[in-house]
Tab-separated table of C-alpha atoms in Angstrom:
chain	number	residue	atom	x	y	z
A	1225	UNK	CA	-16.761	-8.165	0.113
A	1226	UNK	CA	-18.146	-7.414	3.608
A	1227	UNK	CA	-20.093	-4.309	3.656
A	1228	UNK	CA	-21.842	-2.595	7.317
A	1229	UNK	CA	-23.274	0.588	7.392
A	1230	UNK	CA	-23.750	2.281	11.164
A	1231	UNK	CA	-26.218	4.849	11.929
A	1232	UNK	CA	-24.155	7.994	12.964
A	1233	UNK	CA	-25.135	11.790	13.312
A	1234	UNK	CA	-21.641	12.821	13.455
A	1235	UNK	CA	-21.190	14.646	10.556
A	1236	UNK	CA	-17.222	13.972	9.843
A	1237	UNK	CA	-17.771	10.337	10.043
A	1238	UNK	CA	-15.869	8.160	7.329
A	1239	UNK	CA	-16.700	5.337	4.789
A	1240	UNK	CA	-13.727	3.324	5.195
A	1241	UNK	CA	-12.590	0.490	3.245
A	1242	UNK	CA	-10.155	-1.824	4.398
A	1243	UNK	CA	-7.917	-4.437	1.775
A	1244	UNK	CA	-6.212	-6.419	3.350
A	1245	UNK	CA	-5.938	-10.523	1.735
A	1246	UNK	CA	-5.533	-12.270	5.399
A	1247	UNK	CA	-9.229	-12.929	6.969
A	1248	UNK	CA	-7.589	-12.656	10.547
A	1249	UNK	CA	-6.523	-9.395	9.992
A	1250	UNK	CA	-9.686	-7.997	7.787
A	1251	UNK	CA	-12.247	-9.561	10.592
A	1252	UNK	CA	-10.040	-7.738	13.190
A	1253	UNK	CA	-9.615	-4.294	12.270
A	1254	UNK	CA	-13.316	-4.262	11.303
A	1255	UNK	CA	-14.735	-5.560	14.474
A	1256	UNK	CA	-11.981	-3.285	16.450
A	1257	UNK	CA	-13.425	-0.739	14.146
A	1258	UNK	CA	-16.797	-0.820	13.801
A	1259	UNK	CA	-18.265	0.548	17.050
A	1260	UNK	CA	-16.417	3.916	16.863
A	1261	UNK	CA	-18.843	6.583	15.904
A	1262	UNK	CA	-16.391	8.051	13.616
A	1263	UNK	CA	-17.642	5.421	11.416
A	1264	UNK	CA	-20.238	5.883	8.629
A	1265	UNK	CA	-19.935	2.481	7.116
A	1266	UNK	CA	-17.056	0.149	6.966
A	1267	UNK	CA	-16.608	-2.342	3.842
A	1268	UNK	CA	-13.930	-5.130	3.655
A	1269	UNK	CA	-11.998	-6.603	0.236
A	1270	UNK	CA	-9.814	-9.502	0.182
A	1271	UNK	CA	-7.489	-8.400	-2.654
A	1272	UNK	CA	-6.948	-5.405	-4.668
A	1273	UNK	CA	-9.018	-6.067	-7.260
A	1274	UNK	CA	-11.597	-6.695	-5.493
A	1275	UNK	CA	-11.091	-3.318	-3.642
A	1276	UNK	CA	-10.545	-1.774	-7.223
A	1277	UNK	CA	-13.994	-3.125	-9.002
A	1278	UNK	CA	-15.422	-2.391	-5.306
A	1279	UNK	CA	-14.448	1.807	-5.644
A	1280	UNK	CA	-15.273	1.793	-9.678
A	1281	UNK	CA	-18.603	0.368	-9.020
A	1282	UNK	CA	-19.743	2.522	-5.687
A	1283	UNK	CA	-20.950	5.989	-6.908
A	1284	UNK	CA	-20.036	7.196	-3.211
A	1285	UNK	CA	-16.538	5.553	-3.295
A	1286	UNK	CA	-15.180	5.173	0.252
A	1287	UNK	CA	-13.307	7.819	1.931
A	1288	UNK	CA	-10.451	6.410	3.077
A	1289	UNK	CA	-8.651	2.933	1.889
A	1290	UNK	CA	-6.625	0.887	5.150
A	1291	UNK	CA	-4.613	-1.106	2.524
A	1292	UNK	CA	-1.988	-3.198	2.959
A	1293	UNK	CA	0.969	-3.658	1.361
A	1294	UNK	CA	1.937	-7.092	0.698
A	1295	UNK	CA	-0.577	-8.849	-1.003
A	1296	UNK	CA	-0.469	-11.671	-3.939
A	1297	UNK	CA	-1.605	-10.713	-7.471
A	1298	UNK	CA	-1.677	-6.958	-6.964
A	1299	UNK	CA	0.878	-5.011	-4.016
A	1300	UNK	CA	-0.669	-2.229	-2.280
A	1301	UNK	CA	1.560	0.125	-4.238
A	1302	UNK	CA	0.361	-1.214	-7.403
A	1303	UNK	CA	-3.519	-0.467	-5.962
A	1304	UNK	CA	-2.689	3.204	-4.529
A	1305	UNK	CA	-0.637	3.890	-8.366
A	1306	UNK	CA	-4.413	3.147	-9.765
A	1307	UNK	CA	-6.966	4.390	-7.279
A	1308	UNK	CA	-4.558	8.204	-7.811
A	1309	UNK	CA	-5.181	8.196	-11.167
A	1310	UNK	CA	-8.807	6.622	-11.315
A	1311	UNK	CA	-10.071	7.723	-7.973
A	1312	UNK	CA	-8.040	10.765	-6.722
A	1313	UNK	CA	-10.812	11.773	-4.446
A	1314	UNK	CA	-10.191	8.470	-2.309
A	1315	UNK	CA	-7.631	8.990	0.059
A	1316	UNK	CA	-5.201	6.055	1.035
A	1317	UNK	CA	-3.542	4.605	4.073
A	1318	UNK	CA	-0.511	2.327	3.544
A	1319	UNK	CA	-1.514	-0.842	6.006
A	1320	UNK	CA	2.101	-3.204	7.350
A	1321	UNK	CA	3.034	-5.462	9.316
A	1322	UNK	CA	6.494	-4.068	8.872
A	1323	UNK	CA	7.618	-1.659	6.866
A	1324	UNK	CA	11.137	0.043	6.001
A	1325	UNK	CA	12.008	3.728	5.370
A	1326	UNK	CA	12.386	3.685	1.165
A	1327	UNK	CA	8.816	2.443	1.774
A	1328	UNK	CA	7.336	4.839	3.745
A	1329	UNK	CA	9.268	7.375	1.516
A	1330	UNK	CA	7.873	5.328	-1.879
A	1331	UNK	CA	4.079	5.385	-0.330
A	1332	UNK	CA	4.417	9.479	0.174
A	1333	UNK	CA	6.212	9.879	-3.490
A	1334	UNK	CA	2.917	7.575	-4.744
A	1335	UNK	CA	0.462	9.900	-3.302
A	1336	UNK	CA	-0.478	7.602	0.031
A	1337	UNK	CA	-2.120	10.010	2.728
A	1338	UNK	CA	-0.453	7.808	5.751
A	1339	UNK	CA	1.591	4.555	6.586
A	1340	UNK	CA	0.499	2.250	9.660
A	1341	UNK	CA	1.691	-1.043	11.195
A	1342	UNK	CA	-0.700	-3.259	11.859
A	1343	UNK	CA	0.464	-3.554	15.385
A	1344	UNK	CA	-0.956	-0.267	16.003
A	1345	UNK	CA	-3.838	0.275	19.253
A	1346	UNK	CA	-7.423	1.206	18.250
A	1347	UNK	CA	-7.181	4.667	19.363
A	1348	UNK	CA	-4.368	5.809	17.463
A	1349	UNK	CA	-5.482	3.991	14.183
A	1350	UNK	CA	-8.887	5.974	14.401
A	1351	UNK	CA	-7.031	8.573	15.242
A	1352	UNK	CA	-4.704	8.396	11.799
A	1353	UNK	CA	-7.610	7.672	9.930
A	1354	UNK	CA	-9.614	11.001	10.875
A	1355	UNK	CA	-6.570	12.893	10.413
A	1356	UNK	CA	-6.317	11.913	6.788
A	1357	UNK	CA	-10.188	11.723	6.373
A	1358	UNK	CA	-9.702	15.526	6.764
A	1359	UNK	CA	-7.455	16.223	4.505
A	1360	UNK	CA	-4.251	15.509	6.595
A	1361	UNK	CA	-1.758	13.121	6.562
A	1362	UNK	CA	0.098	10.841	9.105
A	1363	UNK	CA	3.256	8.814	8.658
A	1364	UNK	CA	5.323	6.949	11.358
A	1365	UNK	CA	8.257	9.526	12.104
A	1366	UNK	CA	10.459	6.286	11.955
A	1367	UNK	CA	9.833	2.675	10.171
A	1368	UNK	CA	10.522	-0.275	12.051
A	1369	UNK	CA	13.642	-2.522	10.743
A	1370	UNK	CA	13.245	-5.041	8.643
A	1371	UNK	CA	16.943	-6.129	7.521
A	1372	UNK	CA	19.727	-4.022	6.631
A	1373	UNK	CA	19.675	-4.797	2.815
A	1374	UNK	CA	16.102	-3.676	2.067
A	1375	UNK	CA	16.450	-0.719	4.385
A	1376	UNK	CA	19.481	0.286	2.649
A	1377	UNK	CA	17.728	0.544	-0.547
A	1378	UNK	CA	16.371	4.405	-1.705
A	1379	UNK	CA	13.048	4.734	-2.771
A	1380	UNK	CA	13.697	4.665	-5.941
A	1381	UNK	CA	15.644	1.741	-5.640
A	1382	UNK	CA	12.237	-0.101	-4.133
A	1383	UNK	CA	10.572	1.043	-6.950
A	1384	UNK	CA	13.071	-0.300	-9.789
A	1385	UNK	CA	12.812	-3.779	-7.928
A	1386	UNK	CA	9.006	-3.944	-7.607
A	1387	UNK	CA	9.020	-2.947	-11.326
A	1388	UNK	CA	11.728	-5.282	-11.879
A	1389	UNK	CA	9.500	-8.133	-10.603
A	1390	UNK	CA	6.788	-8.166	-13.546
A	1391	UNK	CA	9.566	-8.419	-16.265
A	1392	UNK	CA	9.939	-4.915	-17.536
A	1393	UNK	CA	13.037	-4.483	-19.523
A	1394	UNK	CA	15.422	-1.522	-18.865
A	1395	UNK	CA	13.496	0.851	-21.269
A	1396	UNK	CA	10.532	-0.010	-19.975
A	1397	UNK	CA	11.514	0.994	-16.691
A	1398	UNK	CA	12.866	4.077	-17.959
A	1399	UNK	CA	9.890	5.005	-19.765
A	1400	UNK	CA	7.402	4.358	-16.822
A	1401	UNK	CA	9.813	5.768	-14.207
A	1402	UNK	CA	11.125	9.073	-16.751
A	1403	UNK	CA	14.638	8.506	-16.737
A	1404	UNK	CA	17.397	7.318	-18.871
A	1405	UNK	CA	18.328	3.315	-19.498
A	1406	UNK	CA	21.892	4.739	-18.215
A	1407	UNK	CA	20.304	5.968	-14.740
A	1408	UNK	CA	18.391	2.832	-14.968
A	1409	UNK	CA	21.517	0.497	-15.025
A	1410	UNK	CA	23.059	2.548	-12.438
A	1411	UNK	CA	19.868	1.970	-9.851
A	1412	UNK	CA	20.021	-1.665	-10.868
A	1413	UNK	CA	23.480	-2.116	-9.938
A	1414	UNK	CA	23.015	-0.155	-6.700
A	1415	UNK	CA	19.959	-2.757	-5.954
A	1416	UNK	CA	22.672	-5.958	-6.890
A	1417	UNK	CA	24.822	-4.553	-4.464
A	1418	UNK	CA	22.579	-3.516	-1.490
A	1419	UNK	CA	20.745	-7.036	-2.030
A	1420	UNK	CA	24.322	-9.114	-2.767
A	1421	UNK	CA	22.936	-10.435	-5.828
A	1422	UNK	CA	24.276	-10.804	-9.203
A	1423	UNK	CA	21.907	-10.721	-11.693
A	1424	UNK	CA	18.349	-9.355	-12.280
A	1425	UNK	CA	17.137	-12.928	-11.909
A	1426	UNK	CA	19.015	-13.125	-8.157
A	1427	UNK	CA	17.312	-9.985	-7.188
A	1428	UNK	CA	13.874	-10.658	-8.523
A	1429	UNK	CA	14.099	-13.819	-6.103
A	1430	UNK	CA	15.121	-11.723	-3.400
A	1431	UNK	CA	12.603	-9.629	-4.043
A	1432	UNK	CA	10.133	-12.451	-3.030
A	1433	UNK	CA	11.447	-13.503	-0.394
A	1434	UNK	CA	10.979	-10.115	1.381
A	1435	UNK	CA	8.000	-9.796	-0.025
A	1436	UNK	CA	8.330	-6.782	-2.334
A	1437	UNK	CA	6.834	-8.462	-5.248
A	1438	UNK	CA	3.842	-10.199	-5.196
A	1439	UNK	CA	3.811	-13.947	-5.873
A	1440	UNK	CA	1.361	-14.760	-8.771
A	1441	UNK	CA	-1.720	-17.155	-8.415
């Protein structure tokens, strides 16, 4: 955890948070960050967790979250589910170093405010993160490629998989998505397909290899 606090008499400036698990890429954004005025303060977390106990333990809470996607232990989707529904006031943007269209489209249906690559210049990235620090929202128009398979997947089809990943049979998938086991079996065999695997097992390991489910430490 790497908090600095500016000085700044602009009175729309942001706390911003940013989660991101790679040093390089934390260190980066915050010193590419950190001398824009829009800037109240600007705190750094290595995981989600840590961003989680960071938000539950701030009575300010930051603003707006840069988090990224693809991280070990806890995905950014898995982060934005619980800082909705335990910190709906914090507004999130999706962070990637490449990202497809079901994901973009999974981010909005999860509540995210925006979607970003992290090949993105200074002045547009401050430029996304005012626009959603006041109330707006900003996603690419159009996600980068990233392999026909996983583009080829729905949203909803992403979502299955990810869920697919920690072991949840098809009921429980149901349950926590709100649909029948029968629509359930029909996503997973759309996902076998799209993926070319065979079996839930196949398309978990697919899953991490593309990075869609977080590895465990």
């Amino acid at each position: 955890m790497n908090p600095l606090t500016f000085s700044s008499t602009n009175a729309d400036s942001v706390r911003l948070l940013i989660v991101d698990d790679h040093a390089v890429v934390r260190e980066g954004l915050e010193a590419m960050l950190r001398r824009d005025p829009l800037f109240e303060s600007i705190t750094t977390a290595a995981s989600g967790r840590e961003a989680l106990q960071l938000c539950a333990a701030d009575p300010e809470k930051p603003q707006v979250v840069l988090l990224d996607v693809r991280m070990p232990e806890q995905d950014g989707f898995t982060v934005l589910e619980v800082l909705q529904r335990e910190h709906p006031q914090v507004r999130v943007i999706m962070l990637s170093a490449s990202a497809t269209s079901a994901e973009v489209t999974l981010a909005r249906r999860l509540g995210a405010s925006g979607y970003v690559s992290k090949t993105t210049d200074r002045q547009s990235l401050v430029a996304v993160i005012r626009t959603v620090a006041r109330g707006g929202t900003s996603f690419a128009s159009q996600a980068p490629v990233q392999g026909e398979a996983l583009n080829a997947l729905s949203a909803r089809e992403l979502e299955v998989l990810r869920h697919l990943g920690r072991g949840m049979s098809n009921s429980d998938l149901g349950r926590i998505l709100g649909v029948s086991e029968h629509t359930i079996k029909s996503h997973l065999k759309a996902v076998f397909g799209k993926l070319g695997v065979a079996d839930r097992a196949e398309a978990v390991a697919r899953a991490y290899e593309l990075g869609l489910v977080p590895l465990e430490r």
